[in-house]
Coordinates of C-alpha atoms and ligand atoms in Angstrom, one line a residue:
M1 CA -27.2 -6.5 2.5
E2 CA -30.2 -8.0 4.3
R3 CA -31.4 -6.0 7.3
R4 CA -30.8 -8.9 9.7
E5 CA -27.2 -9.2 8.4
F6 CA -26.7 -5.4 8.6
I7 CA -27.7 -5.4 12.3
K8 CA -25.4 -8.3 13.0
A9 CA -22.6 -6.5 11.2
G10 CA -23.3 -3.4 13.2
A11 CA -23.1 -5.3 16.5
I12 CA -19.8 -6.8 15.4
A13 CA -18.5 -3.3 14.6
A14 CA -19.6 -2.0 18.0
A15 CA -17.6 -4.7 19.7
G16 CA -14.5 -3.2 18.2
F17 CA -13.7 -5.8 15.5
T18 CA -13.0 -8.5 18.1
I19 CA -15.5 -10.7 16.3
L20 CA -15.4 -10.9 12.6
P21 CA -18.0 -11.0 9.9
S22 CA -20.1 -14.3 10.2
G23 CA -20.0 -16.9 7.5
S24 CA -23.6 -15.9 6.6
L25 CA -22.2 -12.8 4.9
F26 CA -20.3 -15.0 2.4
A27 CA -21.6 -17.8 0.4
G28 CA -18.4 -19.8 0.6
T29 CA -17.3 -22.3 -2.0
N30 CA -15.4 -25.3 -0.7
G31 CA -12.7 -23.1 0.8
K32 CA -12.2 -21.1 -2.4
V33 CA -12.2 -17.4 -2.4
R34 CA -14.2 -15.9 -5.2
L35 CA -12.6 -12.6 -6.4
G36 CA -13.7 -9.6 -8.4
Y37 CA -11.1 -7.2 -9.7
I38 CA -11.8 -3.5 -10.3
G39 CA -9.0 -2.1 -12.5
V40 CA -6.8 -4.6 -14.4
G41 CA -4.0 -2.3 -15.6
A42 CA -0.4 -2.8 -14.7
R43 CA -0.9 -3.5 -11.0
G44 CA -4.3 -5.2 -11.3
M45 CA -2.6 -7.7 -13.7
S46 CA 0.0 -8.6 -11.1
H47 CA -2.7 -9.4 -8.7
I48 CA -4.5 -11.4 -11.4
A49 CA -1.2 -13.4 -12.0
E50 CA -1.1 -14.2 -8.2
G51 CA -4.7 -15.3 -8.3
L52 CA -4.2 -17.5 -11.3
L53 CA -1.4 -19.4 -9.6
R54 CA -3.6 -20.4 -6.7
D55 CA -6.1 -23.3 -6.3
D56 CA -7.9 -21.6 -3.5
V57 CA -8.9 -18.6 -5.7
E58 CA -11.5 -18.2 -8.4
I59 CA -11.4 -15.1 -10.5
I60 CA -15.1 -14.6 -11.1
A61 CA -15.3 -11.1 -12.6
I62 CA -13.1 -8.3 -13.8
C63 CA -14.0 -4.6 -14.4
D64 CA -12.1 -2.0 -16.4
I65 CA -13.0 1.0 -18.5
Q66 CA -10.4 0.3 -21.2
E67 CA -10.6 -2.5 -23.7
R68 CA -6.8 -2.6 -23.9
S69 CA -6.5 -3.6 -20.2
L70 CA -9.4 -6.0 -20.4
K71 CA -7.9 -7.7 -23.5
I72 CA -4.5 -8.3 -21.8
C73 CA -6.3 -9.7 -18.8
R74 CA -8.7 -11.9 -20.8
E75 CA -5.8 -13.4 -22.8
H76 CA -3.8 -14.0 -19.7
I77 CA -6.6 -15.8 -18.0
A78 CA -7.2 -17.9 -21.1
K79 CA -3.5 -18.8 -21.3
S80 CA -3.6 -20.1 -17.7
G81 CA -6.4 -22.6 -18.6
K82 CA -8.7 -21.2 -15.9
P83 CA -12.3 -20.3 -16.7
A84 CA -12.9 -16.8 -18.3
A85 CA -14.0 -14.0 -16.0
K86 CA -17.2 -12.2 -16.5
E87 CA -16.3 -8.7 -17.8
Y88 CA -17.8 -5.3 -16.7
T89 CA -17.1 -2.2 -18.7
G90 CA -18.7 0.7 -20.3
G91 CA -18.3 3.6 -17.9
L92 CA -17.1 4.8 -14.5
D93 CA -20.0 3.0 -12.8
A94 CA -19.5 -0.3 -14.5
Y95 CA -17.9 -1.7 -11.2
K96 CA -21.3 -1.4 -9.6
G97 CA -22.6 -4.3 -11.7
L98 CA -19.6 -6.4 -10.5
L99 CA -20.4 -5.5 -6.9
D100 CA -24.1 -6.6 -7.4
R101 CA -23.0 -10.2 -7.9
K102 CA -23.8 -12.5 -5.0
D103 CA -21.0 -15.0 -5.9
I104 CA -18.1 -12.7 -5.0
D105 CA -16.5 -12.7 -1.6
A106 CA -13.9 -10.0 -2.0
V107 CA -12.7 -7.4 -4.4
I108 CA -9.2 -6.2 -5.4
I109 CA -9.2 -2.5 -6.3
A110 CA -6.3 -1.3 -8.5
T111 CA -7.7 1.7 -10.2
P112 CA -6.3 5.3 -10.3
W113 CA -6.3 6.9 -6.8
Q114 CA -9.4 9.1 -7.3
F115 CA -11.6 6.0 -7.6
H116 CA -10.4 4.0 -4.6
H117 CA -12.6 5.8 -2.0
P118 CA -16.0 5.5 -3.8
Q119 CA -15.3 1.9 -5.1
A120 CA -14.1 0.7 -1.6
I121 CA -17.1 2.2 0.1
D122 CA -19.5 0.6 -2.4
A123 CA -17.8 -2.7 -2.1
M124 CA -18.0 -2.8 1.7
K125 CA -21.7 -1.8 1.5
A126 CA -22.1 -4.8 -0.8
G127 CA -20.5 -7.0 1.8
K128 CA -17.3 -7.7 0.0
Y129 CA -13.9 -7.8 1.7
V130 CA -11.7 -5.0 0.2
G131 CA -8.1 -5.3 -0.8
C132 CA -7.3 -1.9 -2.1
E133 CA -4.1 -0.6 -3.7
V134 CA -2.2 2.2 -2.0
I135 CA -4.0 5.5 -1.2
A136 CA -7.4 5.0 0.6
G137 CA -8.7 8.4 -0.3
L138 CA -7.8 11.9 -1.4
S139 CA -9.0 14.0 1.6
V140 CA -8.8 13.5 5.3
Q141 CA -12.6 13.0 5.3
D142 CA -12.3 10.3 2.7
H143 CA -10.2 8.4 5.2
W144 CA -12.8 8.8 8.0
D145 CA -15.5 7.6 5.5
I146 CA -13.5 4.4 4.9
V147 CA -13.2 3.8 8.6
H148 CA -16.9 4.5 9.3
T149 CA -18.1 2.3 6.5
S150 CA -15.9 -0.6 7.6
E151 CA -17.1 -0.2 11.2
K152 CA -20.7 0.1 10.2
T153 CA -20.7 -2.9 7.8
G154 CA -18.2 -5.0 9.7
I155 CA -16.4 -5.6 6.5
P156 CA -12.6 -5.6 6.7
Y157 CA -10.6 -3.2 4.5
M158 CA -6.9 -3.8 3.7
T159 CA -4.4 -1.5 1.9
L160 CA -2.3 -4.0 -0.1
E161 CA 1.0 -2.4 1.0
N162 CA 3.4 -5.0 -0.2
V163 CA 6.6 -3.4 1.3
C164 CA 5.4 -4.4 4.7
Y165 CA 6.3 -7.9 3.5
R166 CA 9.7 -7.2 1.9
R167 CA 12.2 -9.8 3.1
D168 CA 14.7 -7.4 4.6
V169 CA 11.9 -5.3 6.1
M170 CA 10.5 -8.4 7.9
A171 CA 14.0 -9.4 9.0
A172 CA 14.5 -5.9 10.5
L173 CA 11.1 -6.2 12.2
N174 CA 12.2 -9.6 13.6
M175 CA 15.3 -7.9 15.0
V176 CA 13.3 -5.1 16.5
R177 CA 11.1 -7.6 18.2
Q178 CA 14.1 -9.5 19.6
G179 CA 15.5 -6.2 20.9
M180 CA 18.6 -6.1 18.7
F181 CA 18.3 -2.4 18.1
G182 CA 17.4 -1.7 21.8
E183 CA 14.5 0.8 22.4
I184 CA 13.6 2.3 19.0
V185 CA 13.9 6.1 18.8
H186 CA 13.9 7.1 15.2
L187 CA 12.8 5.6 11.9
E188 CA 12.9 6.6 8.2
G189 CA 11.5 5.3 5.0
G190 CA 9.9 6.6 1.9
Y191 CA 9.3 6.3 -1.8
Q192 CA 12.5 7.1 -3.4
H193 CA 12.4 5.8 -7.0
N194 CA 13.1 7.5 -10.3
L195 CA 9.6 7.4 -11.8
R196 CA 10.1 9.8 -14.7
S197 CA 9.8 7.1 -17.4
V198 CA 6.5 6.0 -15.7
L199 CA 5.1 9.5 -15.4
F200 CA 5.8 10.1 -19.1
N201 CA 4.8 7.6 -21.7
D202 CA 4.6 7.7 -25.6
G203 CA 1.6 5.4 -25.6
K204 CA 3.5 2.4 -27.1
S205 CA 4.4 0.4 -23.9
Y206 CA 2.6 0.0 -20.6
Y207 CA 5.9 0.4 -18.9
G208 CA 6.6 3.9 -20.0
G209 CA 9.2 5.9 -21.9
G210 CA 8.4 9.2 -23.8
V211 CA 7.3 12.6 -22.8
E212 CA 3.4 12.4 -22.9
F213 CA 0.9 12.0 -20.1
G214 CA -2.9 12.0 -20.1
P215 CA -5.1 10.4 -22.8
K216 CA -2.1 10.1 -25.3
A217 CA -0.1 7.9 -22.8
L218 CA -0.6 4.5 -21.2
S219 CA -0.9 3.2 -17.6
E220 CA 0.1 5.5 -14.8
A221 CA 1.0 8.4 -17.1
Q222 CA -2.6 8.6 -18.0
W223 CA -3.6 9.8 -14.6
R224 CA -0.8 9.9 -12.0
T225 CA 1.2 12.7 -13.6
Q226 CA -1.7 15.0 -13.2
Y227 CA -1.3 14.7 -9.4
N228 CA 2.3 15.9 -9.7
I229 CA 1.0 18.9 -11.6
D230 CA -1.8 19.7 -9.2
Q231 CA -0.6 18.9 -5.7
D232 CA 2.4 19.4 -3.5
G233 CA 2.9 16.8 -0.7
D234 CA 4.0 13.3 -0.1
L235 CA 1.9 11.7 -2.8
Y236 CA 2.9 8.1 -1.9
P237 CA 3.6 7.7 1.8
T238 CA 2.6 4.0 2.3
H239 CA 5.8 2.2 1.1
G240 CA 7.7 4.0 3.9
A241 CA 5.0 4.4 6.6
G242 CA 3.6 0.8 6.4
P243 CA 6.8 -0.9 7.5
V244 CA 7.7 1.8 10.0
M245 CA 4.3 1.5 11.7
H246 CA 4.8 -2.2 12.5
N247 CA 8.2 -1.5 14.1
I248 CA 6.8 0.9 16.6
N249 CA 3.3 -0.6 17.1
I250 CA 1.4 2.3 15.7
N251 CA -2.4 1.9 16.5
A252 CA -1.3 -0.8 18.9
G253 CA 0.1 0.9 22.0
N254 CA 1.5 3.9 20.1
R255 CA 0.1 6.3 17.5
F256 CA 1.2 9.1 15.2
T257 CA 0.4 12.4 16.9
N258 CA 1.3 15.2 14.4
L259 CA 3.4 15.8 11.3
V260 CA 5.0 18.6 9.4
S261 CA 6.2 18.6 5.8
F262 CA 8.8 20.4 3.7
S263 CA 9.1 20.3 0.0
S264 CA 11.9 21.3 -2.4
K265 CA 11.3 23.2 -5.7
A266 CA 10.0 21.2 -8.6
R267 CA 12.5 21.0 -11.4
G268 CA 13.0 17.2 -12.2
L269 CA 10.0 16.6 -14.4
S270 CA 10.5 19.7 -16.6
A271 CA 14.2 19.0 -16.9
Y272 CA 13.5 15.4 -17.9
V273 CA 11.0 16.4 -20.7
E274 CA 13.3 19.2 -21.9
E275 CA 16.2 16.8 -22.2
L276 CA 14.3 14.2 -24.2
A277 CA 12.3 16.6 -26.3
P278 CA 13.5 20.2 -26.3
G279 CA 10.7 22.7 -26.5
N280 CA 8.0 20.2 -25.7
P281 CA 5.1 22.0 -23.9
N282 CA 5.2 19.4 -21.1
A283 CA 8.6 20.9 -20.1
K284 CA 6.9 24.3 -19.5
I285 CA 4.3 23.0 -17.0
N286 CA 4.4 24.4 -13.5
Y287 CA 4.6 21.1 -11.6
K288 CA 3.4 21.8 -8.1
N289 CA 4.8 18.6 -6.5
G290 CA 8.3 19.3 -5.1
D291 CA 11.0 17.0 -6.2
V292 CA 11.9 15.9 -2.6
T293 CA 9.2 16.1 0.0
Q294 CA 10.1 15.3 3.6
T295 CA 7.6 14.7 6.4
M296 CA 8.5 14.4 10.1
I297 CA 6.0 12.6 12.3
N298 CA 5.9 12.6 16.1
C299 CA 4.7 9.5 17.9
A300 CA 2.9 9.1 21.3
N301 CA 5.7 7.0 22.7
G302 CA 8.4 9.6 21.7
E303 CA 9.8 8.2 18.5
T304 CA 10.3 10.4 15.4
V305 CA 9.7 9.2 11.9
M306 CA 10.9 10.8 8.7
L307 CA 9.3 9.9 5.3
T308 CA 10.6 11.0 2.0
H309 CA 8.9 11.2 -1.4
D310 CA 11.5 11.5 -4.1
T311 CA 10.3 10.3 -7.6
H312 CA 11.3 13.0 -10.1
L313 CA 15.1 13.0 -10.1
P314 CA 17.7 10.7 -11.4
R315 CA 18.6 8.3 -8.6
P316 CA 19.1 4.6 -7.9
Y317 CA 16.1 3.0 -6.1
S318 CA 16.1 2.8 -2.4
L319 CA 13.2 3.2 0.0
G320 CA 15.8 4.5 2.4
F321 CA 14.7 2.7 5.6
R322 CA 16.5 3.5 8.8
V323 CA 15.6 1.8 12.1
Q324 CA 17.6 3.2 15.0
G325 CA 17.5 2.5 18.7
T326 CA 19.6 2.5 21.9
K327 CA 21.7 -0.4 20.7
G328 CA 22.1 -0.1 17.0
I329 CA 20.9 1.0 13.6
W330 CA 19.9 -0.4 10.1
M331 CA 20.4 1.9 7.1
D332 CA 18.8 0.6 3.9
V333 CA 20.6 3.0 1.6
N334 CA 24.0 1.5 2.3
Q335 CA 22.6 -1.8 3.3
S336 CA 24.4 -1.8 6.5
I337 CA 23.8 -2.6 10.2
Y338 CA 25.7 -1.5 13.3
I339 CA 24.9 -3.2 16.6
E340 CA 26.9 -1.9 19.5
K341 CA 29.3 -4.4 21.2
Q342 CA 28.6 -6.9 18.5
S343 CA 29.9 -5.0 15.4
K344 CA 33.5 -3.7 15.4
D345 CA 33.6 -0.2 17.0
D346 CA 32.2 2.5 14.7
E347 CA 32.1 0.1 11.6
W348 CA 29.2 -0.7 9.4
E349 CA 28.6 -4.4 8.7
P350 CA 26.8 -5.6 5.6
A351 CA 23.1 -6.0 6.5
K352 CA 22.9 -9.2 4.5
A353 CA 24.6 -11.4 7.1
W354 CA 22.3 -10.1 9.9
F355 CA 19.2 -10.5 7.8
E356 CA 20.1 -14.1 6.9
K357 CA 20.5 -14.8 10.6
Y358 CA 17.2 -13.0 11.5
D359 CA 15.3 -14.0 8.4
H360 CA 11.6 -13.8 9.4
P361 CA 10.0 -17.2 10.1
L362 CA 7.3 -16.5 7.6
W363 CA 9.8 -15.9 4.8
K364 CA 11.8 -19.1 5.9
K365 CA 8.5 -21.1 5.6
H366 CA 7.2 -19.6 2.4
D367 CA 10.2 -18.5 0.3
K368 CA 9.5 -21.1 -2.4
E369 CA 5.9 -20.0 -2.8
A370 CA 7.0 -16.4 -3.0
A371 CA 9.8 -17.1 -5.4
G372 CA 9.2 -15.5 -8.8
A373 CA 6.3 -13.2 -7.5
G374 CA 6.5 -9.5 -8.2
H375 CA 8.8 -7.1 -6.3
G376 CA 11.1 -9.8 -5.0
G377 CA 8.3 -12.1 -3.6
M378 CA 6.6 -9.5 -1.4
D379 CA 3.6 -9.5 -3.8
W380 CA 2.9 -13.1 -3.0
F381 CA 2.9 -12.3 0.7
V382 CA 0.5 -9.4 0.6
F383 CA -1.9 -11.2 -1.7
N384 CA -1.7 -14.3 0.4
A385 CA -2.3 -12.4 3.5
F386 CA -5.6 -10.9 2.0
I387 CA -6.8 -14.3 0.7
Q388 CA -6.1 -16.0 4.0
A389 CA -8.2 -13.5 5.9
V390 CA -11.1 -13.8 3.4
K391 CA -10.9 -17.6 3.6
Q392 CA -10.9 -17.7 7.3
K393 CA -13.4 -14.8 7.6
T394 CA -11.0 -13.0 10.0
Q395 CA -9.7 -9.5 10.2
T396 CA -7.1 -8.6 7.6
P397 CA -3.5 -8.3 9.0
I398 CA -3.3 -4.6 7.7
D399 CA -6.7 -3.5 9.0
V400 CA -8.8 -0.5 8.2
Y401 CA -7.1 1.6 10.9
D402 CA -3.6 0.8 9.8
S403 CA -4.6 1.3 6.1
V404 CA -6.0 4.8 6.6
T405 CA -3.2 5.8 9.0
M406 CA -0.5 5.1 6.4
S407 CA -2.5 6.8 3.6
V408 CA -3.8 10.0 5.3
I409 CA -0.3 11.3 5.4
T410 CA -0.8 12.5 1.8
P411 CA -3.6 15.1 2.5
L412 CA -2.0 16.1 5.9
S413 CA 1.4 16.7 4.2
T414 CA -0.3 18.8 1.4
K415 CA -2.1 20.9 4.1
S416 CA 1.1 21.3 6.1
L417 CA 2.8 22.7 2.9
A418 CA -0.1 24.9 2.0
E419 CA 0.0 26.4 5.4
G420 CA 3.7 27.2 5.3
N421 CA 5.0 24.0 7.0
K422 CA 2.5 24.2 9.8
P423 CA 2.2 21.1 12.0
Q424 CA -1.0 19.0 11.5
E425 CA -2.7 17.0 14.1
F426 CA -2.9 13.3 13.2
P427 CA -6.4 11.9 13.4
D428 CA -6.9 9.1 15.8
F429 CA -8.9 6.8 13.6
T430 CA -9.1 4.1 16.3
K431 CA -10.8 6.7 18.7
G432 CA -8.6 5.7 21.6
K433 CA -8.5 1.9 20.9
W434 CA -4.8 2.2 20.0
Q435 CA -4.1 2.2 23.8
T436 CA -5.4 -1.4 24.2
R437 CA -4.9 -2.9 20.8
T438 CA -1.9 -5.2 20.3
N439 CA 0.4 -5.6 17.3
K440 CA -0.2 -9.0 15.8
F441 CA 1.4 -8.3 12.4
A442 CA 3.3 -11.3 11.1
L443 CA 3.4 -13.0 14.5
D444 CA 2.1 -16.3 13.3
D445 CA 1.1 -18.2 10.2
S446 CA -2.6 -18.0 10.6
G447 CA -2.9 -15.2 7.9
F448 CA 0.1 -13.0 8.7
Ligands
LIG501 N1 2.0 -1.6 -4.4 C1 2.7 -1.5 -5.5 O1 3.9 -1.9 -5.7 C2 2.1 -0.8 -6.7 C3 2.7 -0.8 -8.0 C4 2.0 -0.2 -9.0 C5 0.9 0.5 -8.8 N2 0.3 0.5 -7.6 C6 -1.0 1.1 -7.3 O2 -2.0 0.3 -8.1 C7 -3.0 1.2 -8.5 C8 -3.2 1.1 -10.0 O3 -2.0 1.4 -10.6 P1 -1.6 0.9 -12.0 O4 -0.1 1.0 -12.2 O5 -2.2 -0.5 -12.3 O6 -2.3 1.9 -13.0 P2 -2.8 1.6 -14.5 O7 -3.2 2.9 -15.1 O8 -1.9 0.7 -15.2 O9 -4.1 0.7 -14.3 C9 -5.3 1.3 -13.8 C10 -6.5 0.6 -14.5 O10 -7.7 1.1 -14.0 C11 -8.6 1.2 -15.1 N3 -9.7 2.2 -14.6 C12 -9.6 3.5 -14.5 N4 -10.8 4.0 -14.0 C13 -11.5 2.9 -13.8 C14 -12.8 2.8 -13.2 N5 -13.6 3.9 -12.8 N6 -13.4 1.6 -13.1 C15 -12.7 0.5 -13.5 N7 -11.4 0.6 -14.0 C16 -10.8 1.8 -14.1 C17 -7.8 1.8 -16.2 O11 -8.4 1.6 -17.4 C18 -6.5 0.9 -16.0 O12 -6.6 -0.3 -16.7 C19 -2.6 2.6 -8.0 O13 -3.2 2.8 -6.8 C20 -1.1 2.5 -7.9 O14 -0.6 3.5 -6.9 C21 0.9 -0.2 -6.5

């Protein structure tokens, strides 16, 4: 970045993000957002698919260290009829060549977790908006680094947490904002998804199946399973924490103050491998990540939050949301709502009817555009939210403070467990600004 621009960006940051990066930071191309992608594996490809569907996005460059991923991406772009993207590959630093390009406004990072922190920092230093897949960094310090770099450069950083845009989650948020549940006192959520066939893979299909991980496997089994071996803790808190945060205005009048985690024994992954391939050495590994990890969080305004990480056991999918207040409750697991004086006494009602009635205005407006996009349409929303912010040169709707808040739960929960379930202070990444910030998430159509 030129020195003059750097000073300007620094001044913007000092003003506390009220002014956003000036147009001079971006070359701008007839309202089109010029994207670079770092990591085009399973998730990167779904963001590629979103980009290809839009007339306001140009995919300028892609970077990946595996030819297999690049080939799938190259062929997909060719099939769409859009121009080929310039490719960067050849080593862990190949992404730096992509970041050197002056004709890229923003990057989508969808690499394994250990690369998010360095790649995002380098991207912000290169003046590119960052849309990064879940997990901002591995350590608490990594999360501070992301905040400090974003503040110093004035470049927005957004965790692409799609569940914040799930239709029922947004309908529940709409109900919360209309006071249907009364004053909110307790919330739950989590990542409760049988991932065993993703964590083990025989190298034949990107989508898993088998008992291998590491170099012999494909996609997430190549790298993610190692985290389950090495680390206890809530490894994936953002699907639960992101939506919960918006319901109780975290970083906008409220904040997480401390947390404590508990973790069960780890049996699920060994049992899975042993069942499929008796005697396989992967069944003998001492997986450190407990099968069910629960984290309780206190909030400045008195609410409690419980997050669950549960990905190693047989179970149907449910993120297990619960929003509970002085007038009623939503439970995701039985898809039911109870609103006192409106529901029959002590009887659950199907959530469906309530959510149709309180469908979020953004979903009503955009359901056709979202139809067919990944994960029930929420992938269109999260991608669109990022693109709109880049286009308008505004702050991203999930900003850097919200991004690191939902992600830092991982190292804090690991530390709590390592210290015998000791409570951990939650960092105030906003440095007091949470007291005066307001929650603008999904309040209007200017970028969600
Ligand atoms: N929000 C969601 O619903 C969702 C769903 C799936 C994955 N994810 C997240 O997306 C991210 C990627 O997951 P995935 O499923 O696509 O994994 P993946 O293994 O399928 O893809 C990762 C890609 O990154 C490439 N890569 C590895 N190191 C690199 C480097 N240094 N530079 C460039 N490329 C590199 C790999 O070759 C691979 O193609 C993770 O953070 C994951 O948690 C989110």
